[in-house]
């Protein structure tokens, strides 16, 4: 039990550190060891999870309901996406 609590505590600390590395308006997305769902973009605002398991993937994703703009690479509301 102590080992599990230590792992959870260390994981939470690691996630907090990763959150600090993401710019405002984004959050740290991590798969752990699971399927990856791509970041929502202007072209695909509702992406489906990819097939296969990926471990230790981490990226800064836009906070919902914003999506990644293809030109500016900034997080924008869907209404601001190119048509």
PDB file of N, CA and C in Angstrom, residues 1-81:
ATOM      1  N   UNK A   1       0.812  -1.194   0.000  1.00  0.00           N
ATOM      2  CA  UNK A   1       0.000   0.000   0.000  1.00  0.00           C
ATOM      3  C   UNK A   1       0.858   1.260   0.000  1.00  0.00           C
ATOM      4  N   UNK A   2       1.903   1.267   0.754  1.00  0.00           N
ATOM      5  CA  UNK A   2       2.764   2.445   0.808  1.00  0.00           C
ATOM      6  C   UNK A   2       3.379   2.705  -0.560  1.00  0.00           C
ATOM      7  N   UNK A   3       3.793   1.649  -1.247  1.00  0.00           N
ATOM      8  CA  UNK A   3       4.387   1.798  -2.570  1.00  0.00           C
ATOM      9  C   UNK A   3       3.401   2.468  -3.523  1.00  0.00           C
ATOM     10  N   UNK A   4       2.140   2.021  -3.536  1.00  0.00           N
ATOM     11  CA  UNK A   4       1.130   2.598  -4.421  1.00  0.00           C
ATOM     12  C   UNK A   4       0.910   4.069  -4.108  1.00  0.00           C
ATOM     13  N   UNK A   5       0.854   4.412  -2.835  1.00  0.00           N
ATOM     14  CA  UNK A   5       0.654   5.802  -2.450  1.00  0.00           C
ATOM     15  C   UNK A   5       1.823   6.649  -2.924  1.00  0.00           C
ATOM     16  N   UNK A   6       3.030   6.130  -2.819  1.00  0.00           N
ATOM     17  CA  UNK A   6       4.217   6.847  -3.278  1.00  0.00           C
ATOM     18  C   UNK A   6       4.159   7.065  -4.779  1.00  0.00           C
ATOM     19  N   UNK A   7       3.775   6.045  -5.535  1.00  0.00           N
ATOM     20  CA  UNK A   7       3.686   6.165  -6.990  1.00  0.00           C
ATOM     21  C   UNK A   7       2.646   7.211  -7.369  1.00  0.00           C
ATOM     22  N   UNK A   8       1.483   7.178  -6.724  1.00  0.00           N
ATOM     23  CA  UNK A   8       0.435   8.150  -7.016  1.00  0.00           C
ATOM     24  C   UNK A   8       0.919   9.552  -6.696  1.00  0.00           C
ATOM     25  N   UNK A   9       1.561   9.727  -5.551  1.00  0.00           N
ATOM     26  CA  UNK A   9       2.073  11.033  -5.166  1.00  0.00           C
ATOM     27  C   UNK A   9       3.107  11.515  -6.168  1.00  0.00           C
ATOM     28  N   UNK A  10       4.021  10.647  -6.573  1.00  0.00           N
ATOM     29  CA  UNK A  10       5.039  11.030  -7.543  1.00  0.00           C
ATOM     30  C   UNK A  10       4.392  11.371  -8.878  1.00  0.00           C
ATOM     31  N   UNK A  11       3.383  10.620  -9.291  1.00  0.00           N
ATOM     32  CA  UNK A  11       2.691  10.891 -10.550  1.00  0.00           C
ATOM     33  C   UNK A  11       2.013  12.252 -10.507  1.00  0.00           C
ATOM     34  N   UNK A  12       1.365  12.564  -9.392  1.00  0.00           N
ATOM     35  CA  UNK A  12       0.706  13.862  -9.262  1.00  0.00           C
ATOM     36  C   UNK A  12       1.727  14.988  -9.332  1.00  0.00           C
ATOM     37  N   UNK A  13       2.872  14.816  -8.683  1.00  0.00           N
ATOM     38  CA  UNK A  13       3.914  15.840  -8.726  1.00  0.00           C
ATOM     39  C   UNK A  13       4.428  16.009 -10.144  1.00  0.00           C
ATOM     40  N   UNK A  14       4.624  14.921 -10.857  1.00  0.00           N
ATOM     41  CA  UNK A  14       5.101  14.977 -12.230  1.00  0.00           C
ATOM     42  C   UNK A  14       4.078  15.686 -13.111  1.00  0.00           C
ATOM     43  N   UNK A  15       2.798  15.384 -12.941  1.00  0.00           N
ATOM     44  CA  UNK A  15       1.759  16.055 -13.716  1.00  0.00           C
ATOM     45  C   UNK A  15       1.727  17.540 -13.408  1.00  0.00           C
ATOM     46  N   UNK A  16       1.917  17.911 -12.147  1.00  0.00           N
ATOM     47  CA  UNK A  16       1.940  19.326 -11.800  1.00  0.00           C
ATOM     48  C   UNK A  16       3.107  20.013 -12.487  1.00  0.00           C
ATOM     49  N   UNK A  17       4.255  19.368 -12.523  1.00  0.00           N
ATOM     50  CA  UNK A  17       5.404  19.949 -13.203  1.00  0.00           C
ATOM     51  C   UNK A  17       5.118  20.104 -14.688  1.00  0.00           C
ATOM     52  N   UNK A  18       4.502  19.110 -15.297  1.00  0.00           N
ATOM     53  CA  UNK A  18       4.182  19.179 -16.720  1.00  0.00           C
ATOM     54  C   UNK A  18       3.183  20.296 -16.986  1.00  0.00           C
ATOM     55  N   UNK A  19       2.190  20.500 -16.103  1.00  0.00           N
ATOM     56  CA  UNK A  19       1.221  21.573 -16.281  1.00  0.00           C
ATOM     57  C   UNK A  19       1.914  22.929 -16.307  1.00  0.00           C
ATOM     58  N   UNK A  20       2.924  23.107 -15.483  1.00  0.00           N
ATOM     59  CA  UNK A  20       3.637  24.372 -15.431  1.00  0.00           C
ATOM     60  C   UNK A  20       4.367  24.660 -16.735  1.00  0.00           C
ATOM     61  N   UNK A  21       4.687  23.645 -17.508  1.00  0.00           N
ATOM     62  CA  UNK A  21       5.410  23.833 -18.749  1.00  0.00           C
ATOM     63  C   UNK A  21       4.490  24.236 -19.896  1.00  0.00           C
ATOM     64  N   UNK A  22       3.191  24.074 -19.757  1.00  0.00           N
ATOM     65  CA  UNK A  22       2.244  24.433 -20.810  1.00  0.00           C
ATOM     66  C   UNK A  22       1.879  25.913 -20.690  1.00  0.00           C
ATOM     67  N   UNK A  23       1.715  26.553 -21.854  1.00  0.00           N
ATOM     68  CA  UNK A  23       1.370  27.976 -21.849  1.00  0.00           C
ATOM     69  C   UNK A  23      -0.078  28.174 -21.408  1.00  0.00           C
ATOM     70  N   UNK A  24      -0.418  29.402 -21.093  1.00  0.00           N
ATOM     71  CA  UNK A  24      -1.779  29.723 -20.670  1.00  0.00           C
ATOM     72  C   UNK A  24      -2.772  29.301 -21.747  1.00  0.00           C
ATOM     73  N   UNK A  25      -3.903  28.773 -21.331  1.00  0.00           N
ATOM     74  CA  UNK A  25      -4.934  28.335 -22.267  1.00  0.00           C
ATOM     75  C   UNK A  25      -4.750  26.906 -22.748  1.00  0.00           C
ATOM     76  N   UNK A  26      -3.738  26.223 -22.191  1.00  0.00           N
ATOM     77  CA  UNK A  26      -3.492  24.829 -22.558  1.00  0.00           C
ATOM     78  C   UNK A  26      -3.336  23.992 -21.291  1.00  0.00           C
ATOM     79  N   UNK A  27      -3.369  22.700 -21.479  1.00  0.00           N
ATOM     80  CA  UNK A  27      -3.168  21.790 -20.355  1.00  0.00           C
ATOM     81  C   UNK A  27      -2.282  20.639 -20.806  1.00  0.00           C
ATOM     82  N   UNK A  28      -1.702  19.966 -19.864  1.00  0.00           N
ATOM     83  CA  UNK A  28      -0.829  18.835 -20.153  1.00  0.00           C
ATOM     84  C   UNK A  28      -1.667  17.587 -20.385  1.00  0.00           C
ATOM     85  N   UNK A  29      -1.617  17.069 -21.611  1.00  0.00           N
ATOM     86  CA  UNK A  29      -2.318  15.832 -21.960  1.00  0.00           C
ATOM     87  C   UNK A  29      -1.294  14.715 -21.935  1.00  0.00           C
ATOM     88  N   UNK A  30      -1.593  13.662 -21.219  1.00  0.00           N
ATOM     89  CA  UNK A  30      -0.695  12.515 -21.169  1.00  0.00           C
ATOM     90  C   UNK A  30      -1.505  11.230 -21.263  1.00  0.00           C
ATOM     91  N   UNK A  31      -0.945  10.242 -21.940  1.00  0.00           N
ATOM     92  CA  UNK A  31      -1.652   8.977 -22.111  1.00  0.00           C
ATOM     93  C   UNK A  31      -1.385   8.003 -20.983  1.00  0.00           C
ATOM     94  N   UNK A  32      -0.296   8.216 -20.236  1.00  0.00           N
ATOM     95  CA  UNK A  32       0.123   7.171 -19.306  1.00  0.00           C
ATOM     96  C   UNK A  32       0.584   6.015 -20.174  1.00  0.00           C
ATOM     97  N   UNK A  33      -0.192   4.960 -20.248  1.00  0.00           N
ATOM     98  CA  UNK A  33       0.060   3.839 -21.162  1.00  0.00           C
ATOM     99  C   UNK A  33      -1.308   3.416 -21.699  1.00  0.00           C
ATOM    100  N   UNK A  34      -1.788   4.143 -22.710  1.00  0.00           N
ATOM    101  CA  UNK A  34      -3.142   3.950 -23.218  1.00  0.00           C
ATOM    102  C   UNK A  34      -3.204   4.457 -24.657  1.00  0.00           C
ATOM    103  N   UNK A  35      -4.410   4.469 -25.236  1.00  0.00           N
ATOM    104  CA  UNK A  35      -4.572   5.011 -26.586  1.00  0.00           C
ATOM    105  C   UNK A  35      -4.431   6.527 -26.531  1.00  0.00           C
ATOM    106  N   UNK A  36      -4.002   7.115 -27.633  1.00  0.00           N
ATOM    107  CA  UNK A  36      -3.820   8.566 -27.717  1.00  0.00           C
ATOM    108  C   UNK A  36      -4.965   9.159 -28.522  1.00  0.00           C
ATOM    109  N   UNK A  37      -5.531  10.242 -28.014  1.00  0.00           N
ATOM    110  CA  UNK A  37      -6.507  11.005 -28.778  1.00  0.00           C
ATOM    111  C   UNK A  37      -5.796  12.261 -29.256  1.00  0.00           C
ATOM    112  N   UNK A  38      -5.774  12.506 -30.571  1.00  0.00           N
ATOM    113  CA  UNK A  38      -5.106  13.705 -31.074  1.00  0.00           C
ATOM    114  C   UNK A  38      -5.750  14.980 -30.523  1.00  0.00           C
ATOM    115  N   UNK A  39      -4.998  16.053 -30.548  1.00  0.00           N
ATOM    116  CA  UNK A  39      -5.523  17.340 -30.098  1.00  0.00           C
ATOM    117  C   UNK A  39      -6.595  17.832 -31.071  1.00  0.00           C
ATOM    118  N   UNK A  40      -7.688  18.382 -30.556  1.00  0.00           N
ATOM    119  CA  UNK A  40      -8.687  18.977 -31.438  1.00  0.00           C
ATOM    120  C   UNK A  40      -8.089  20.159 -32.212  1.00  0.00           C
ATOM    121  N   UNK A  41      -8.380  20.202 -33.493  1.00  0.00           N
ATOM    122  CA  UNK A  41      -7.879  21.264 -34.374  1.00  0.00           C
ATOM    123  C   UNK A  41      -9.045  21.862 -35.148  1.00  0.00           C
ATOM    124  N   UNK A  42      -8.760  22.941 -35.882  1.00  0.00           N
ATOM    125  CA  UNK A  42      -9.788  23.528 -36.743  1.00  0.00           C
ATOM    126  C   UNK A  42     -10.290  22.496 -37.744  1.00  0.00           C
ATOM    127  N   UNK A  43      -9.390  21.715 -38.313  1.00  0.00           N
ATOM    128  CA  UNK A  43      -9.757  20.716 -39.320  1.00  0.00           C
ATOM    129  C   UNK A  43     -10.488  19.518 -38.714  1.00  0.00           C
ATOM    130  N   UNK A  44     -10.193  19.193 -37.463  1.00  0.00           N
ATOM    131  CA  UNK A  44     -10.804  18.030 -36.811  1.00  0.00           C
ATOM    132  C   UNK A  44     -11.091  18.367 -35.344  1.00  0.00           C
ATOM    133  N   UNK A  45     -12.208  19.081 -35.097  1.00  0.00           N
ATOM    134  CA  UNK A  45     -12.501  19.502 -33.726  1.00  0.00           C
ATOM    135  C   UNK A  45     -12.920  18.379 -32.783  1.00  0.00           C
ATOM    136  N   UNK A  46     -13.255  17.208 -33.339  1.00  0.00           N
ATOM    137  CA  UNK A  46     -13.676  16.067 -32.514  1.00  0.00           C
ATOM    138  C   UNK A  46     -12.915  14.815 -32.931  1.00  0.00           C
ATOM    139  N   UNK A  47     -11.603  14.795 -32.690  1.00  0.00           N
ATOM    140  CA  UNK A  47     -10.808  13.647 -33.149  1.00  0.00           C
ATOM    141  C   UNK A  47     -11.157  12.358 -32.410  1.00  0.00           C
ATOM    142  N   UNK A  48     -11.012  11.271 -33.108  1.00  0.00           N
ATOM    143  CA  UNK A  48     -11.241   9.940 -32.532  1.00  0.00           C
ATOM    144  C   UNK A  48      -9.915   9.407 -31.987  1.00  0.00           C
ATOM    145  N   UNK A  49      -9.962   8.586 -30.945  1.00  0.00           N
ATOM    146  CA  UNK A  49      -8.727   7.978 -30.426  1.00  0.00           C
ATOM    147  C   UNK A  49      -8.039   7.147 -31.511  1.00  0.00           C
ATOM    148  N   UNK A  50      -6.715   7.193 -31.503  1.00  0.00           N
ATOM    149  CA  UNK A  50      -5.933   6.404 -32.449  1.00  0.00           C
ATOM    150  C   UNK A  50      -5.865   4.961 -31.972  1.00  0.00           C
ATOM    151  N   UNK A  51      -5.584   4.052 -32.892  1.00  0.00           N
ATOM    152  CA  UNK A  51      -5.449   2.646 -32.519  1.00  0.00           C
ATOM    153  C   UNK A  51      -4.071   2.402 -31.926  1.00  0.00           C
ATOM    154  N   UNK A  52      -3.997   1.442 -31.038  1.00  0.00           N
ATOM    155  CA  UNK A  52      -2.718   1.069 -30.436  1.00  0.00           C
ATOM    156  C   UNK A  52      -2.468   1.794 -29.131  1.00  0.00           C
ATOM    157  N   UNK A  53      -1.591   1.221 -28.365  1.00  0.00           N
ATOM    158  CA  UNK A  53      -1.222   1.754 -27.055  1.00  0.00           C
ATOM    159  C   UNK A  53       0.081   2.530 -27.189  1.00  0.00           C
ATOM    160  N   UNK A  54       0.122   3.689 -26.557  1.00  0.00           N
ATOM    161  CA  UNK A  54       1.346   4.481 -26.520  1.00  0.00           C
ATOM    162  C   UNK A  54       1.613   4.823 -25.057  1.00  0.00           C
ATOM    163  N   UNK A  55       2.863   4.760 -24.671  1.00  0.00           N
ATOM    164  CA  UNK A  55       3.239   5.037 -23.281  1.00  0.00           C
ATOM    165  C   UNK A  55       4.041   6.330 -23.190  1.00  0.00           C
ATOM    166  N   UNK A  56       3.812   7.049 -22.113  1.00  0.00           N
ATOM    167  CA  UNK A  56       4.579   8.248 -21.778  1.00  0.00           C
ATOM    168  C   UNK A  56       4.494   9.350 -22.825  1.00  0.00           C
ATOM    169  N   UNK A  57       3.368   9.480 -23.520  1.00  0.00           N
ATOM    170  CA  UNK A  57       3.158  10.585 -24.455  1.00  0.00           C
ATOM    171  C   UNK A  57       2.616  11.769 -23.672  1.00  0.00           C
ATOM    172  N   UNK A  58       3.224  12.922 -23.844  1.00  0.00           N
ATOM    173  CA  UNK A  58       2.765  14.140 -23.188  1.00  0.00           C
ATOM    174  C   UNK A  58       2.836  15.287 -24.178  1.00  0.00           C
ATOM    175  N   UNK A  59       1.803  16.108 -24.201  1.00  0.00           N
ATOM    176  CA  UNK A  59       1.777  17.293 -25.056  1.00  0.00           C
ATOM    177  C   UNK A  59       0.855  18.329 -24.428  1.00  0.00           C
ATOM    178  N   UNK A  60       1.026  19.572 -24.823  1.00  0.00           N
ATOM    179  CA  UNK A  60       0.141  20.638 -24.364  1.00  0.00           C
ATOM    180  C   UNK A  60      -1.012  20.768 -25.349  1.00  0.00           C
ATOM    181  N   UNK A  61      -2.221  20.488 -24.894  1.00  0.00           N
ATOM    182  CA  UNK A  61      -3.433  20.560 -25.713  1.00  0.00           C
ATOM    183  C   UNK A  61      -4.207  21.817 -25.319  1.00  0.00           C
ATOM    184  N   UNK A  62      -4.940  22.367 -26.270  1.00  0.00           N
ATOM    185  CA  UNK A  62      -5.787  23.527 -26.004  1.00  0.00           C
ATOM    186  C   UNK A  62      -6.889  23.166 -25.018  1.00  0.00           C
ATOM    187  N   UNK A  63      -7.166  24.096 -24.101  1.00  0.00           N
ATOM    188  CA  UNK A  63      -8.280  23.898 -23.175  1.00  0.00           C
ATOM    189  C   UNK A  63      -9.591  23.943 -23.957  1.00  0.00           C
ATOM    190  N   UNK A  64     -10.492  22.992 -23.718  1.00  0.00           N
ATOM    191  CA  UNK A  64     -11.807  23.055 -24.359  1.00  0.00           C
ATOM    192  C   UNK A  64     -12.524  24.334 -23.919  1.00  0.00           C
ATOM    193  N   UNK A  65     -13.294  24.968 -24.744  1.00  0.00           N
ATOM    194  CA  UNK A  65     -13.739  24.518 -26.060  1.00  0.00           C
ATOM    195  C   UNK A  65     -12.866  25.033 -27.202  1.00  0.00           C
ATOM    196  N   UNK A  66     -11.643  25.472 -26.914  1.00  0.00           N
ATOM    197  CA  UNK A  66     -10.794  25.963 -27.998  1.00  0.00           C
ATOM    198  C   UNK A  66     -10.123  24.812 -28.737  1.00  0.00           C
ATOM    199  N   UNK A  67      -9.646  25.122 -29.961  1.00  0.00           N
ATOM    200  CA  UNK A  67      -8.961  24.149 -30.815  1.00  0.00           C
ATOM    201  C   UNK A  67      -7.693  24.793 -31.358  1.00  0.00           C
ATOM    202  N   UNK A  68      -6.786  23.989 -31.896  1.00  0.00           N
ATOM    203  CA  UNK A  68      -5.509  24.487 -32.419  1.00  0.00           C
ATOM    204  C   UNK A  68      -5.713  25.049 -33.831  1.00  0.00           C
ATOM    205  N   UNK A  69      -5.300  26.308 -34.046  1.00  0.00           N
ATOM    206  CA  UNK A  69      -5.404  26.977 -35.346  1.00  0.00           C
ATOM    207  C   UNK A  69      -4.244  26.521 -36.227  1.00  0.00           C
ATOM    208  N   UNK A  70      -4.496  26.197 -37.517  1.00  0.00           N
ATOM    209  CA  UNK A  70      -3.444  25.635 -38.370  1.00  0.00           C
ATOM    210  C   UNK A  70      -2.324  26.610 -38.734  1.00  0.00           C
ATOM    211  N   UNK A  71      -2.612  27.902 -38.789  1.00  0.00           N
ATOM    212  CA  UNK A  71      -1.598  28.878 -39.196  1.00  0.00           C
ATOM    213  C   UNK A  71      -0.874  29.468 -37.988  1.00  0.00           C
ATOM    214  N   UNK A  72      -1.650  29.979 -37.032  1.00  0.00           N
ATOM    215  CA  UNK A  72      -1.035  30.638 -35.873  1.00  0.00           C
ATOM    216  C   UNK A  72      -0.543  29.647 -34.831  1.00  0.00           C
ATOM    217  N   UNK A  73      -1.054  28.414 -34.875  1.00  0.00           N
ATOM    218  CA  UNK A  73      -0.739  27.376 -33.889  1.00  0.00           C
ATOM    219  C   UNK A  73      -1.204  27.769 -32.482  1.00  0.00           C
ATOM    220  N   UNK A  74      -2.108  28.734 -32.402  1.00  0.00           N
ATOM    221  CA  UNK A  74      -2.671  29.181 -31.128  1.00  0.00           C
ATOM    222  C   UNK A  74      -4.000  28.479 -30.877  1.00  0.00           C
ATOM    223  N   UNK A  75      -4.453  28.544 -29.638  1.00  0.00           N
ATOM    224  CA  UNK A  75      -5.755  27.991 -29.275  1.00  0.00           C
ATOM    225  C   UNK A  75      -6.818  29.057 -29.534  1.00  0.00           C
ATOM    226  N   UNK A  76      -7.813  28.699 -30.338  1.00  0.00           N
ATOM    227  CA  UNK A  76      -8.859  29.649 -30.706  1.00  0.00           C
ATOM    228  C   UNK A  76     -10.227  28.979 -30.599  1.00  0.00           C
ATOM    229  N   UNK A  77     -11.281  29.788 -30.433  1.00  0.00           N
ATOM    230  CA  UNK A  77     -12.626  29.214 -30.507  1.00  0.00           C
ATOM    231  C   UNK A  77     -12.864  28.707 -31.932  1.00  0.00           C
ATOM    232  N   UNK A  78     -13.662  27.700 -32.081  1.00  0.00           N
ATOM    233  CA  UNK A  78     -13.940  27.100 -33.383  1.00  0.00           C
ATOM    234  C   UNK A  78     -14.435  28.139 -34.395  1.00  0.00           C
ATOM    235  N   UNK A  79     -15.165  29.149 -33.924  1.00  0.00           N
ATOM    236  CA  UNK A  79     -15.683  30.195 -34.816  1.00  0.00           C
ATOM    237  C   UNK A  79     -14.566  30.986 -35.496  1.00  0.00           C
ATOM    238  N   UNK A  80     -13.371  31.007 -34.920  1.00  0.00           N
ATOM    239  CA  UNK A  80     -12.248  31.761 -35.491  1.00  0.00           C
ATOM    240  C   UNK A  80     -11.402  30.931 -36.451  1.00  0.00           C
ATOM    241  N   UNK A  81     -11.814  29.708 -36.713  1.00  0.00           N
ATOM    242  CA  UNK A  81     -11.078  28.848 -37.643  1.00  0.00           C
ATOM    243  C   UNK A  81     -11.363  29.253 -39.083  1.00  0.00           C
TER     244      UNK A  81
END
